[in-house]
Amino acid sequence: MDAFLLQFLNGLDKGGAYALIALGLTLAFGTLGIVNFAHGALFMLGAFVAVSVNKLLTLEKVVLDPTRKTPWGEPVEIRTPYVETWLGDFGRFLVDWSVPVSIIAVIPVMLLIGVVMERGLIRHFYRRPHADQILVTFGLAIVLQEIVKHFFGANPIPQSAPAMFAGSADVGALFGLPPGTLVYPWWRLIYFLFAALVIAIVFAFLQFTTWGMVVRAGMRDRETVGLLGINIRRRFTTVFGIAAIVAGLAGAMYTPILPPDYHMGMEFLVLSFVVVVVGGMGSLPGAVLAGFLLGVLQSFSSMTEVKAILPGIDQIIIYLIAVIVLLTRPRGLLGRKGVMED
Amino acid sequence: MRNDKLIINRRQLIRGAAGGAALSVPILHFVREAYAEQYCNMPTGKEVVLGFNVPQTGAYADEGADELRAFKLAVKHLNGEGDGGMLNTFKPSALKGNGVLGKKVAFVTGDTQTKSDAARASAKRMIEKDKAIMISGGSSSGVAIAVQSLCQDMGVIFMAGLTHSNDTTGKDKRKHGFRHFFNTEMTGAALAPVLAKEYGTDRKAYHLTADYTWGWSQEGSIKKYTEALGWKTVKAVRTPLGAGDFSQYLTPVLNSGADVLVLNHYGKDMVNSLTQAVQFGMRDKQVNGKQFQIVVPLFSRLMAQGAGEAIKGIYGSTNWNWQMTDEASKAFVKSFGKEYGFPPSQAAQTCYVQTILYANACEMAGTFAPAGVIKALEGFKFDGLGNGPTEYRAADHQCFKDVLVVKGKEKPASKYDLLEVVDITPRSKVEYEAKMLGGDLGPVNMKPC
């Protein structure tokens, strides 16, 4: 029972990341018709915005101590973070909460990156074949990765969750299990809740605002909306920015779970594309449903009992499901009729 | 009528002998050079080219960058520049500080990308195009084995950098390949007694293992030595390289009944799996009435930096640590620190040492020919390169020396002060019969490339 619940929770937090990335991918595909292979890089950039915020908050004043020498004969450096010197306890709080605080920076930075990407490059490929779009966005992803590697190095840079969320929650107690039987990291639970919140906000925005209604209309019939005199292009640019923000938020909040490195986006990108295909190309609810579904299935497939029957199943389960869905229901679980079926 | 019989008087004989001797000098010289040209990339100009093949991109790029720094420093010291580093402490040394065999040392670099095929292509380019006579580097056993095999086929020497799998000098060993770094067999022999002393002999271990040659080798060695001391292995699970999120592999550990988790991971995988294991509260857990423990058999300071707080108190082993207090280590740290502003990693130390050892072997042999260099390295005993008395065993081209067992430092004094040496296991306790790991060195390859 506890092993089952643990894997279920694992699936939820992993599914949260898949769902957030897939949501952005689907937004871009559904509105702009673009297959964006640089979307994983946006996830990575969001993570590195969090890293940058942490680095800024931990900028240190360096004083040389001439009385002490390093083994190579130079004076020892004494480092004190500026923010702690200036703000005292509040400064220490900011450093401790640097990951959640980074959200304030992630939103404008990712919006800017998204808009510049769409205006500067992506829009020139709207009318080009999907193969061209994939090539150019894949190339862009590599460029972005190499830029990040140049400035931050190739090794993962660990980020800490706030101290109050550093440990594990006794989830088992909620189900009447003895204390300590089922513990789960606090931050992973928070990540799942955060993912659910972001998804809810995006859906509410699209569902309950006029702006969102126009975007949804544009997703269904771009030409008709344009004929009504609405500047759909500008709205779609903003949609691309929103997709970038969602990916960036997903990346920033994921940093305490997975120390970010320049390559982290690629690892998620491939899986997220499978999620989009399974959910249905262009279907937002489909992306979310498939994200959580595949996350949970992937976790269950790695249970010892499952692997004893089907060795290696954890490595192929996602692709196996994608193959089954494509064979039996090419439009995906919640895809629109006709999409990917011709 | 002339007499056809050959009549040689004493004067003619002496004259002929003197003429013959005078002629023989250039002829013999010509013959010797003609023979010498039979090996790959014989240096003919004023320079000798070495090829440094390190990961400049990919997950181990930072480690590769440190290896490259060490190679450059070694070249500098060999050419008589800088403060000389460990050339001042190395003994017995045939090096003169004027390059190697009077030729200035030059180098070319390649990018392995931590992929065997890319590493082979890059090494081949350095041998064929840049005329490199020796290849060194690498941060992965898969890469090292692939490049070692290529060097054997092409007839150049391979001085392995960071490679820890038994196979490099075991079943995949080659006559042209030499390894200074230690291996998983030595890690197992050195680490297991310390683990038994610290955590007791009644322990149940769960292994998570990187699914490639090094991971399998490490898992096998740790199992062998811990089980011999009474530990039981509950389960060993293989994880794909670069899995990123290990939560799905970590959660079964919590309910397995194991009270020790052994992470046979390196690099990014180690950083991620260790960080996540700590997040899952494993270090705060009590199982079987004992405190749950995590072990990372192979440590690297660069990786410890990546793992941050999670590394504190974790046991492992390392080939070398910059805080060693012997004169050679101090000389190297001083030289490296002055040049780059921070201490060297274990990868840097092994690469520096390998370059020095190769150059010294050429001087000892009086030639760059692989046959001579191999003969000089086989069985070579030396000291003053940071690991104490060391021997390049002739039977498998593996260096034998003391092994360091380390622990993540609880209270680091600086961002480089991450490891604490808890035990120095003497060579005698980590040595094994060469035939135990199998393999065959094969012949010397003196064919031109």
mmCIF file of C-alpha atoms in Angstrom, chain B residues 42 47 226 260 304:
data_model
loop_
_atom_site.group_PDB
_atom_site.id
_atom_site.type_symbol
_atom_site.label_atom_id
_atom_site.label_comp_id
_atom_site.label_asym_id
_atom_site.label_seq_id
_atom_site.Cartn_x
_atom_site.Cartn_y
_atom_site.Cartn_z
ATOM 1 C CA MET B 42 58.082 9.204 -35.256
ATOM 2 C CA GLU B 47 58.863 19.208 -31.674
ATOM 3 C CA THR B 226 31.184 -5.879 1.660
ATOM 4 C CA VAL B 260 22.399 1.162 3.311
ATOM 5 C CA ALA B 304 31.052 17.055 -4.304
#
